mmCIF file with all atom_site columns, C-alpha atoms in Angstrom:
data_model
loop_
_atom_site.group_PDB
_atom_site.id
_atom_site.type_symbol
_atom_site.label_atom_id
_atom_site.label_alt_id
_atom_site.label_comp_id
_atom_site.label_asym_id
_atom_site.label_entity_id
_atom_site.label_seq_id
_atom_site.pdbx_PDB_ins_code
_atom_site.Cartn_x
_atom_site.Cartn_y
_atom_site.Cartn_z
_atom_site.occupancy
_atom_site.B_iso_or_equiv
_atom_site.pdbx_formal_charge
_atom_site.auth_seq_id
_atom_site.auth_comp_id
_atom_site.auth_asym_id
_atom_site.auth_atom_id
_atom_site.pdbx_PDB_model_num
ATOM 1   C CA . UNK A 1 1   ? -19.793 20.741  4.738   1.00 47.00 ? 1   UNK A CA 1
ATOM 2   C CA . UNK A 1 2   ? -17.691 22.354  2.403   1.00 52.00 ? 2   UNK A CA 1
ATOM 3   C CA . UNK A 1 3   ? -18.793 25.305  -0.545  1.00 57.00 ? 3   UNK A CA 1
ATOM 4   C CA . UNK A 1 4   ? -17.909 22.150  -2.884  1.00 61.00 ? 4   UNK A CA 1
ATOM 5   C CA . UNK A 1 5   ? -20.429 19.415  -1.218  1.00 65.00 ? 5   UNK A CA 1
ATOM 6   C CA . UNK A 1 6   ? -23.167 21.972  -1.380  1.00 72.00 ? 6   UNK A CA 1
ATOM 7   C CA . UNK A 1 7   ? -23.325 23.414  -4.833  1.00 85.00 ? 7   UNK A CA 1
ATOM 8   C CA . UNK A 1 8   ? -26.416 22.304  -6.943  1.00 90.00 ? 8   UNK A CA 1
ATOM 9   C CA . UNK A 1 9   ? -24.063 20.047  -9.274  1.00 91.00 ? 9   UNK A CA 1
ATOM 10  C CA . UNK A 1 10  ? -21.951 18.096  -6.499  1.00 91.00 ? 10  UNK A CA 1
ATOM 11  C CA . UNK A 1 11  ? -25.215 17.276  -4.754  1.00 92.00 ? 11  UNK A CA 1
ATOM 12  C CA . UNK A 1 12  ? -26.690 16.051  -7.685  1.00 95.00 ? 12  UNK A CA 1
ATOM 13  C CA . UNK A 1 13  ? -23.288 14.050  -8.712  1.00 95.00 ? 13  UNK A CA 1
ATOM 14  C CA . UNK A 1 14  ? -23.001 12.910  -5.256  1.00 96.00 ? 14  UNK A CA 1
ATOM 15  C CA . UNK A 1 15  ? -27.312 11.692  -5.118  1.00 95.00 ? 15  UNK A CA 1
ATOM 16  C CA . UNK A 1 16  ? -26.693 9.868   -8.490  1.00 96.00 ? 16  UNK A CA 1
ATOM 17  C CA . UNK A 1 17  ? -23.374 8.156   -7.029  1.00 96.00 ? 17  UNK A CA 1
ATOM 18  C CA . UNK A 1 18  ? -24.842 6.747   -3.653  1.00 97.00 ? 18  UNK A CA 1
ATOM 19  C CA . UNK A 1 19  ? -28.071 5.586   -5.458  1.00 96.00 ? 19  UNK A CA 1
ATOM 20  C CA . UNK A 1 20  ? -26.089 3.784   -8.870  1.00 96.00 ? 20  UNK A CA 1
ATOM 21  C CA . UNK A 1 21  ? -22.583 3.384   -8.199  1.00 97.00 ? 21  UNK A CA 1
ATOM 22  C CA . UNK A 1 22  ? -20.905 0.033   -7.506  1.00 98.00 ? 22  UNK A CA 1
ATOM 23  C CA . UNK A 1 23  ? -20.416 -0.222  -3.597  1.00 98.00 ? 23  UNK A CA 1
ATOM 24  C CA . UNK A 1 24  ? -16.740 0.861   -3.120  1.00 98.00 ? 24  UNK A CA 1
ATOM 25  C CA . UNK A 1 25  ? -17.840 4.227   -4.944  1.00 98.00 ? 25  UNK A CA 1
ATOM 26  C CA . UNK A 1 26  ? -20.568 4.519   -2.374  1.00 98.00 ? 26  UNK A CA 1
ATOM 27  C CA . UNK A 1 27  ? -18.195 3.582   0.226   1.00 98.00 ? 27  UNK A CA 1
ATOM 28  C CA . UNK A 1 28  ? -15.783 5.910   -0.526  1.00 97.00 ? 28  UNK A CA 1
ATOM 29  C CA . UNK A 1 29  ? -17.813 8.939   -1.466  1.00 97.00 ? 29  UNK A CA 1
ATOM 30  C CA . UNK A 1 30  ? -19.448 8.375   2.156   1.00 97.00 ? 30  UNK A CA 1
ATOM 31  C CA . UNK A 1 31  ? -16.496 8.362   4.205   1.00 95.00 ? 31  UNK A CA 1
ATOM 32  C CA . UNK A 1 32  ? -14.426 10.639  2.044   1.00 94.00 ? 32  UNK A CA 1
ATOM 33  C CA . UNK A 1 33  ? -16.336 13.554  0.371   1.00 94.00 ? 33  UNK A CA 1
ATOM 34  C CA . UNK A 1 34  ? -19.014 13.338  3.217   1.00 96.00 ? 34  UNK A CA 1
ATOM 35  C CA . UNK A 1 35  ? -17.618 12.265  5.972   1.00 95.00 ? 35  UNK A CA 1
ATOM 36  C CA . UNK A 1 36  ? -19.477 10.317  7.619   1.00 96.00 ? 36  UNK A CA 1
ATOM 37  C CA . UNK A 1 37  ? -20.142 6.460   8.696   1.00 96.00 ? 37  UNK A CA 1
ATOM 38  C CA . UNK A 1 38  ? -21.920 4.719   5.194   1.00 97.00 ? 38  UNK A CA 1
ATOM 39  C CA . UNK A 1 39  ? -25.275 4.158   5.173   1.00 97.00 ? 39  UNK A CA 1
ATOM 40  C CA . UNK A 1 40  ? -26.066 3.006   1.332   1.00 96.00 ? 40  UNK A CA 1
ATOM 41  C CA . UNK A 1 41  ? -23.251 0.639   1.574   1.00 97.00 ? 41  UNK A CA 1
ATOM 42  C CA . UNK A 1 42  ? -21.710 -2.155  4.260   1.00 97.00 ? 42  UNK A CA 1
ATOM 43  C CA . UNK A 1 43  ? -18.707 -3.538  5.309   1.00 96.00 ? 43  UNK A CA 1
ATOM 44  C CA . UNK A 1 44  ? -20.089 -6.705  4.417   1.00 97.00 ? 44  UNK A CA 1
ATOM 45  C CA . UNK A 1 45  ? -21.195 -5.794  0.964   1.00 98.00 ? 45  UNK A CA 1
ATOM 46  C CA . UNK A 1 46  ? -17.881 -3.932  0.225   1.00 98.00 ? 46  UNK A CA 1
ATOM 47  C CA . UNK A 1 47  ? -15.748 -6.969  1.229   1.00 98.00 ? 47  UNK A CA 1
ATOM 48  C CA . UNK A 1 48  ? -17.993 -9.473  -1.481  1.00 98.00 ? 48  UNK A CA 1
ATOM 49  C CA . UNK A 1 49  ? -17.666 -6.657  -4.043  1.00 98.00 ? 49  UNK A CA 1
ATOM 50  C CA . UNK A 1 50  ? -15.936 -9.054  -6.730  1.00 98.00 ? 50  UNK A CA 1
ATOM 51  C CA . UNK A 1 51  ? -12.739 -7.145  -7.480  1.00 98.00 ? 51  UNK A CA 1
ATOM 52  C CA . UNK A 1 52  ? -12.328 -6.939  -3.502  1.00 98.00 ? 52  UNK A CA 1
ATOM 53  C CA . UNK A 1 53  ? -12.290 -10.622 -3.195  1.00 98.00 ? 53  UNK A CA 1
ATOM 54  C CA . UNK A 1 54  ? -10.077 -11.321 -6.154  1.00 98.00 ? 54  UNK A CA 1
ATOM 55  C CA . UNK A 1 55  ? -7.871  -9.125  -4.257  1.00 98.00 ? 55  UNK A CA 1
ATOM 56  C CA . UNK A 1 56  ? -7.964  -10.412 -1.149  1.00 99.00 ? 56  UNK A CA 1
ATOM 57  C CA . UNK A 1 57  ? -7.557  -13.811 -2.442  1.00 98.00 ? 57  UNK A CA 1
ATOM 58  C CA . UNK A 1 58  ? -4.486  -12.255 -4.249  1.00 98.00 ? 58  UNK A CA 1
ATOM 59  C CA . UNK A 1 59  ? -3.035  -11.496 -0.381  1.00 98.00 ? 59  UNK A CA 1
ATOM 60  C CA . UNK A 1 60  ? -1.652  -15.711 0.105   1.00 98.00 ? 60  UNK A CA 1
ATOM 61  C CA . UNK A 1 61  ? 0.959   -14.963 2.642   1.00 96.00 ? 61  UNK A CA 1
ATOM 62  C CA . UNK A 1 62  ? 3.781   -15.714 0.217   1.00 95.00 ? 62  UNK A CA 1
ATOM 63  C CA . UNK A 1 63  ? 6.310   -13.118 1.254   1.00 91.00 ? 63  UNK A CA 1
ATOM 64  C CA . UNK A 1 64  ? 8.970   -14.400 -1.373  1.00 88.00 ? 64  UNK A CA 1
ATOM 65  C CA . UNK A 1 65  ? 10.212  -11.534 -3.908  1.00 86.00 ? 65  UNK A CA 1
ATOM 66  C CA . UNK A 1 66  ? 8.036   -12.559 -6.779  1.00 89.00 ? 66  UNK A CA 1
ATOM 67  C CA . UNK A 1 67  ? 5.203   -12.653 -4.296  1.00 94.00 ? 67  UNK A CA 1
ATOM 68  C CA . UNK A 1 68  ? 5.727   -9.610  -2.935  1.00 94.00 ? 68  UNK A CA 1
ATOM 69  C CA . UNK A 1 69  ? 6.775   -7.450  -6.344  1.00 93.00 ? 69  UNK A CA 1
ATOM 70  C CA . UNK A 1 70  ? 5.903   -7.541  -9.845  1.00 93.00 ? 70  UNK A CA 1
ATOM 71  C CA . UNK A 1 71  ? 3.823   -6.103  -12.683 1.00 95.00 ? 71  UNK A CA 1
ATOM 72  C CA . UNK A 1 72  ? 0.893   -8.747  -12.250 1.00 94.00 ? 72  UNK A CA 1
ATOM 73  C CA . UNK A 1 73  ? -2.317  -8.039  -10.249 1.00 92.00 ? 73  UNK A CA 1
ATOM 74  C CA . UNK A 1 74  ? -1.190  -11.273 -8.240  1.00 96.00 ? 74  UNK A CA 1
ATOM 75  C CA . UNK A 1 75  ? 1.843   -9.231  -6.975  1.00 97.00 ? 75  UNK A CA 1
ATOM 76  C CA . UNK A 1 76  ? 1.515   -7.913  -2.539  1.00 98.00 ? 76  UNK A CA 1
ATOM 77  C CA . UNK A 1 77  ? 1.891   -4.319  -4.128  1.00 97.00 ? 77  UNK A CA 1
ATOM 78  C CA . UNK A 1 78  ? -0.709  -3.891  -6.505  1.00 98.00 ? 78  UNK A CA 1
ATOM 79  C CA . UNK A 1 79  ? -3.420  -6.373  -4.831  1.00 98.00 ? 79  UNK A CA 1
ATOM 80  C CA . UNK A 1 80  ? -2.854  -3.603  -1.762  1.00 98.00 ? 80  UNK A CA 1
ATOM 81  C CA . UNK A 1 81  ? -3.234  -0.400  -4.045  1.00 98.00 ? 81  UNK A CA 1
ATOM 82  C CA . UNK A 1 82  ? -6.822  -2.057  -5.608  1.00 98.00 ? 82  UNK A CA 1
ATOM 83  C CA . UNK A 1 83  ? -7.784  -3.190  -1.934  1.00 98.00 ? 83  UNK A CA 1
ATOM 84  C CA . UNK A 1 84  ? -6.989  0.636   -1.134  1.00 98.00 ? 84  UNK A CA 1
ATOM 85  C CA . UNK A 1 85  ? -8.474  1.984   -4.259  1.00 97.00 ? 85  UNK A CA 1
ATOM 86  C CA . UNK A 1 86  ? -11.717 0.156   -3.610  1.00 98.00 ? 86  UNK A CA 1
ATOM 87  C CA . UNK A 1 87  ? -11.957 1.845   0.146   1.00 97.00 ? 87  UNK A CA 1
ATOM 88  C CA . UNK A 1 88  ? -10.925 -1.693  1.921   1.00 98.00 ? 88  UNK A CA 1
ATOM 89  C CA . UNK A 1 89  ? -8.989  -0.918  5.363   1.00 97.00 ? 89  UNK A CA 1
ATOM 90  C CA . UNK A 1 90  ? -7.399  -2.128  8.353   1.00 97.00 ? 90  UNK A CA 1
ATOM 91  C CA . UNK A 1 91  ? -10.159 -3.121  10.789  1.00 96.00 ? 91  UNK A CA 1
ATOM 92  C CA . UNK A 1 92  ? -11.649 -5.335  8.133   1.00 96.00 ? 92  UNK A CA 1
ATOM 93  C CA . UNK A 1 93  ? -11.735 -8.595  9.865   1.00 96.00 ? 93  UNK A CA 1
ATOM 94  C CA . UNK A 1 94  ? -10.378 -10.276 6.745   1.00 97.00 ? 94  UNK A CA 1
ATOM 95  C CA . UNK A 1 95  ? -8.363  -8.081  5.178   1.00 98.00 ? 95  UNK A CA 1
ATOM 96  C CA . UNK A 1 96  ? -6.827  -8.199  9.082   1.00 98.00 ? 96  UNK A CA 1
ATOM 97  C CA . UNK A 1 97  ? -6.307  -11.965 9.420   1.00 98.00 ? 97  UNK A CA 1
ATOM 98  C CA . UNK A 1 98  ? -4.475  -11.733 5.504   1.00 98.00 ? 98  UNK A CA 1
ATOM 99  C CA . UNK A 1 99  ? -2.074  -9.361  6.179   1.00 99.00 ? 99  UNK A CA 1
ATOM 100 C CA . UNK A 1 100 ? -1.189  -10.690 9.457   1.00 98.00 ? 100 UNK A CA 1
ATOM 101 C CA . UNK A 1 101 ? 1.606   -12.623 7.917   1.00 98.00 ? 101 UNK A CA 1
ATOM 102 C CA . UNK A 1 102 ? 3.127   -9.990  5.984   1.00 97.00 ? 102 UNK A CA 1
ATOM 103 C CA . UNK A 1 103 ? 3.280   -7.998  9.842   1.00 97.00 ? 103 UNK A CA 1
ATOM 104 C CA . UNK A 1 104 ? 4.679   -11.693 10.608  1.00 96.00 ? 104 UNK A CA 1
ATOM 105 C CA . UNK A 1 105 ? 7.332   -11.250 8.383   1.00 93.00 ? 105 UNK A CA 1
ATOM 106 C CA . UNK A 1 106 ? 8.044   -7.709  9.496   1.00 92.00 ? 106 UNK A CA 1
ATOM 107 C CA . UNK A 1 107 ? 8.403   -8.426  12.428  1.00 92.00 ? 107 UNK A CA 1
ATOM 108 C CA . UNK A 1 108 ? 10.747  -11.543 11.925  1.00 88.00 ? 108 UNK A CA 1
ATOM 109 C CA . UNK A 1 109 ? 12.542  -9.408  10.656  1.00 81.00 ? 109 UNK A CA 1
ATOM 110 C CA . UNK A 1 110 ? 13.257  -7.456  13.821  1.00 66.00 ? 110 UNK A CA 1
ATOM 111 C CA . UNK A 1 111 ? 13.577  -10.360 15.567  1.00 59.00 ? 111 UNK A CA 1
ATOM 112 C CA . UNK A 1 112 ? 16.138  -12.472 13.599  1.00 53.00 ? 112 UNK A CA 1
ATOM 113 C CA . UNK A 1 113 ? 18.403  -9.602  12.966  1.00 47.00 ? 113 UNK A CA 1
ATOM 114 C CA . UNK A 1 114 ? 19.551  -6.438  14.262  1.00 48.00 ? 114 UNK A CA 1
ATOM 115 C CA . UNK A 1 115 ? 19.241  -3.031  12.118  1.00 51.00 ? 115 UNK A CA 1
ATOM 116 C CA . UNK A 1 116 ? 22.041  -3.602  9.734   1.00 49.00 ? 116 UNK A CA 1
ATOM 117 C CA . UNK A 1 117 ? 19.427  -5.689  7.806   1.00 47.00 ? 117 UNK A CA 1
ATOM 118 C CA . UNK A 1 118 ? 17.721  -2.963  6.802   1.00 49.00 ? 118 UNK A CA 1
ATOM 119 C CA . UNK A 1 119 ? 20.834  -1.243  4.403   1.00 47.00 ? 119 UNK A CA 1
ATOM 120 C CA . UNK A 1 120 ? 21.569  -4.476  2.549   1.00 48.00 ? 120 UNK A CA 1
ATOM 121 C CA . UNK A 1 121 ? 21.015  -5.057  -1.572  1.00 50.00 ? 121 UNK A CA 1
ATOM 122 C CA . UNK A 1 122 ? 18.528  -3.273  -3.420  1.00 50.00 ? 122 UNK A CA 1
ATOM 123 C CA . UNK A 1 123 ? 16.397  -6.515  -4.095  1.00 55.00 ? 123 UNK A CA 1
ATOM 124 C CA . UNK A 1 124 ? 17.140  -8.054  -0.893  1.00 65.00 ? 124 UNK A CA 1
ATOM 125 C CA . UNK A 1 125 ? 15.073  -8.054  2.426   1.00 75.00 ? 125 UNK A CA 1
ATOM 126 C CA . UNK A 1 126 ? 15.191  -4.359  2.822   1.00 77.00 ? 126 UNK A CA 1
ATOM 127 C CA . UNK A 1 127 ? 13.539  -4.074  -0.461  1.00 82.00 ? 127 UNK A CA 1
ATOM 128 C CA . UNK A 1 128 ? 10.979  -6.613  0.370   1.00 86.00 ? 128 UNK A CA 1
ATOM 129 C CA . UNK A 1 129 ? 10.351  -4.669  3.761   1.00 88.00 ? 129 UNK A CA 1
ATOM 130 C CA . UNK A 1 130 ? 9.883   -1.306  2.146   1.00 89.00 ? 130 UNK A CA 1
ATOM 131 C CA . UNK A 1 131 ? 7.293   -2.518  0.270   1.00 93.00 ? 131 UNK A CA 1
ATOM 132 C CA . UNK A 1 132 ? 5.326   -4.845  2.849   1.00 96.00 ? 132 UNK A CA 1
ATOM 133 C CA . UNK A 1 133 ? 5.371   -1.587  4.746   1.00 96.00 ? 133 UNK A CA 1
ATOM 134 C CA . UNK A 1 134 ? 4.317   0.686   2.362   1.00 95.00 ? 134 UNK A CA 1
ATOM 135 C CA . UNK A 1 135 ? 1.674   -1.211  1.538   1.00 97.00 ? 135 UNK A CA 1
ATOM 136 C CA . UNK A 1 136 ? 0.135   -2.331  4.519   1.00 98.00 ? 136 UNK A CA 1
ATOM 137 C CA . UNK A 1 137 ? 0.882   1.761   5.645   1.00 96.00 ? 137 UNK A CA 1
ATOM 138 C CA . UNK A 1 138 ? -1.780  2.836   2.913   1.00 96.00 ? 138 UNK A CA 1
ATOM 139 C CA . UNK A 1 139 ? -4.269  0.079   3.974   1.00 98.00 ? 139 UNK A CA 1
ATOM 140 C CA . UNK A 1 140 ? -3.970  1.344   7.751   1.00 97.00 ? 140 UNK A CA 1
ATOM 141 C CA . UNK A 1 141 ? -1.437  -0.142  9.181   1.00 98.00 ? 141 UNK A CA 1
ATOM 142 C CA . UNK A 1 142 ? 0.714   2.146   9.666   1.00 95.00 ? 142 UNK A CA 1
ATOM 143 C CA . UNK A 1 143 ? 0.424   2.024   13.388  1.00 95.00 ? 143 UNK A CA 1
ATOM 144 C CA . UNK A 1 144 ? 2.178   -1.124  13.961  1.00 97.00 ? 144 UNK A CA 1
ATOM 145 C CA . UNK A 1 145 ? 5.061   -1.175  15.330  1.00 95.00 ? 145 UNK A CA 1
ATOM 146 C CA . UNK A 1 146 ? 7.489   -3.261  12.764  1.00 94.00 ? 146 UNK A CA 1
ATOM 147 C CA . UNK A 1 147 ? 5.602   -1.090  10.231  1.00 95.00 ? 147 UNK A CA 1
ATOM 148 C CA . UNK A 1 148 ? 6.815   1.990   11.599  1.00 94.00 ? 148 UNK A CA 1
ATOM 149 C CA . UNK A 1 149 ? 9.901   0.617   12.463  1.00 91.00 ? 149 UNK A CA 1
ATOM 150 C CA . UNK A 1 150 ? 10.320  0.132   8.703   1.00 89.00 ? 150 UNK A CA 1
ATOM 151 C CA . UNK A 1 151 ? 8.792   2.930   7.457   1.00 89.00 ? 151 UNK A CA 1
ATOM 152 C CA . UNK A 1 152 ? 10.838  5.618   9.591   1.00 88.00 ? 152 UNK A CA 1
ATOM 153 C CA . UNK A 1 153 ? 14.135  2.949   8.715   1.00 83.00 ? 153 UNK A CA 1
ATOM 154 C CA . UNK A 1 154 ? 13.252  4.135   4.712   1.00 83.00 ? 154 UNK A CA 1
ATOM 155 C CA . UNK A 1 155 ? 12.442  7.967   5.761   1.00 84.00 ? 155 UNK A CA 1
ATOM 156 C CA . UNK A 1 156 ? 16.108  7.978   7.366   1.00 82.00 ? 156 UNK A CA 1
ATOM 157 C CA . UNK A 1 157 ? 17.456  5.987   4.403   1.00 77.00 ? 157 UNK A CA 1
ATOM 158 C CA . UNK A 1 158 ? 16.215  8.783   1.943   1.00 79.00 ? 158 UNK A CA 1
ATOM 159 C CA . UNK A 1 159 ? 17.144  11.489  4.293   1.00 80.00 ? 159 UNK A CA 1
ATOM 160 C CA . UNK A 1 160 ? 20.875  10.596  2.802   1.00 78.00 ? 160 UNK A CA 1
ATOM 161 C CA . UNK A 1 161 ? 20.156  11.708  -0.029  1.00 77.00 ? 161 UNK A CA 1
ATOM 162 C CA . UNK A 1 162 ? 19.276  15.268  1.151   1.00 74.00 ? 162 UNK A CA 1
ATOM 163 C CA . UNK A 1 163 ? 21.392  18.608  -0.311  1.00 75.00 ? 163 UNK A CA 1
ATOM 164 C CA . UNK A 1 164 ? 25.371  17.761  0.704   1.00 70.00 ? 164 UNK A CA 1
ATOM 165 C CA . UNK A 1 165 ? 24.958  14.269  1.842   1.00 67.00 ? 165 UNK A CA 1
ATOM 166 C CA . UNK A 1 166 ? 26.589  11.427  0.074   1.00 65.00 ? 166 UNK A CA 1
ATOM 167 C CA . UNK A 1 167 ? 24.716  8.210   0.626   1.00 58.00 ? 167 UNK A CA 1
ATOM 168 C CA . UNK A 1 168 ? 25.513  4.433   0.592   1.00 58.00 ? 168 UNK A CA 1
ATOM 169 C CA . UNK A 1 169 ? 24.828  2.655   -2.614  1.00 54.00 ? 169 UNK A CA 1
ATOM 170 C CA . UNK A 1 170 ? 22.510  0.121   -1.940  1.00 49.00 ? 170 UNK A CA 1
ATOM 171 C CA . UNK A 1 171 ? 25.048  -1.634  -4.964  1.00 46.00 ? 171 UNK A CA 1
ATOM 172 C CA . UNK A 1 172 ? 27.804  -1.020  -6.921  1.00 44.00 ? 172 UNK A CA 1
ATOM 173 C CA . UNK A 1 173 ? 26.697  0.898   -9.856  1.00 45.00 ? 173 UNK A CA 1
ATOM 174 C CA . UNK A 1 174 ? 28.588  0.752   -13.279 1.00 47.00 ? 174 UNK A CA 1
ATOM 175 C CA . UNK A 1 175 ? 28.219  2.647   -16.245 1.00 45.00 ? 175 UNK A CA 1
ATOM 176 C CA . UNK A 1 176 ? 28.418  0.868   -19.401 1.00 47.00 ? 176 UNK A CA 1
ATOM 177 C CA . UNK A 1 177 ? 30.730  2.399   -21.988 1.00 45.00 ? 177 UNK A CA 1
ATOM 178 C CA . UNK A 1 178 ? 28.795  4.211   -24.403 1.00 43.00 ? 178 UNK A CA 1
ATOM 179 C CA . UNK A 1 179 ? 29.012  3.884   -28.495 1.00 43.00 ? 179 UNK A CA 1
ATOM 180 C CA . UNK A 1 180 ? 28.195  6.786   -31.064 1.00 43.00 ? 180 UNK A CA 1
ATOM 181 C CA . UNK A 1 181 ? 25.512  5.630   -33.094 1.00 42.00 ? 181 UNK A CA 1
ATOM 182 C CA . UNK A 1 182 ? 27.472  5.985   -36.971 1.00 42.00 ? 182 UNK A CA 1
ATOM 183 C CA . UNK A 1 183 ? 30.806  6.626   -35.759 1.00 39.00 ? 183 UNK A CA 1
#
């Protein structure tokens, strides 16, 4: 255990978290700060934690754009970053079975096309992969192998853009003219 686990005032924070916080704090704290296997919390209890299922229920397959990006907690992206902020992971036998179509799609992906796919428009499909992936990467499934096919496809994408490289635009990018404000 480290210097930080056993001072007087972490132990005390950490005894006051497993016996009053809500269960993905008691999750967490277990498997992160002490590393080990919970034993205040389940797997069960964490997955019917409320804000887990809303965002679980959030995770409907839909793998158009709007589905998969946007600045509402309905949005792929941000359901994943509460599921991952609230200690859900791959392994979770739901969680599993609702992101198996977005690996679906992934892998679709692969199959319907070859790798030029993966350099087309900025909102298009390579967009849309980059952030199934990334997602689904934070939650634990980073392992898979249309996952890592997509992840290492954006790792050598932004390796372009590395000192003395000049890298395909994803578009055609045009300045507007600019006005003098006055004059």
């Amino acid at each position: 255990m480290s210097t930080l686990k056993n001072s007087t005032n972490s132990r005390k924070a950490i005894g006051i978290l497993l016996s009053e916080a809500s269960a993905p704090i008691r999750w967490r704290v277990e498997l992160e700060i002490l590393e080990r296997e919970p034993k205040t919390v389940s797997k069960d209890e964490l997955l019917a934690y409320p804000r887990v299922r809303e965002n679980l229920d959030y995770l409907t397959g839909e793998t158009d754009f709007n589905s998969i990006h946007g600045s509402t907690e309905r949005a792929f992206e941000n359901a994943c970053g509460i599921l991952y902020d609230m200690g859900v992971r791959s392994g979770a036998k739901e969680l599993d079975e609702r992101i198996k179509p977005y690996l679906d799609f992934l892998e679709a992906l692969d199959d319907d096309t070859d790798d030029r796919y993966l350099h087309t428009s900025f909102l298009g499909r390579e967009f849309s992969a980059s952030l199934i992936a990334g997602s689904v990467s934070a939650l634990g499934y980073n392992g898979h192998p249309a996952v890592r096919k997509h992840v290492e496809a954006r790792l050598e994408r932004l390796s372009e853009f590395g000192p003395g490289s000049t890298p395909r635009p994803f578009m055609r990018l045009t300045r507007p003219a600019t006005r003098r404000c006055g004059g």
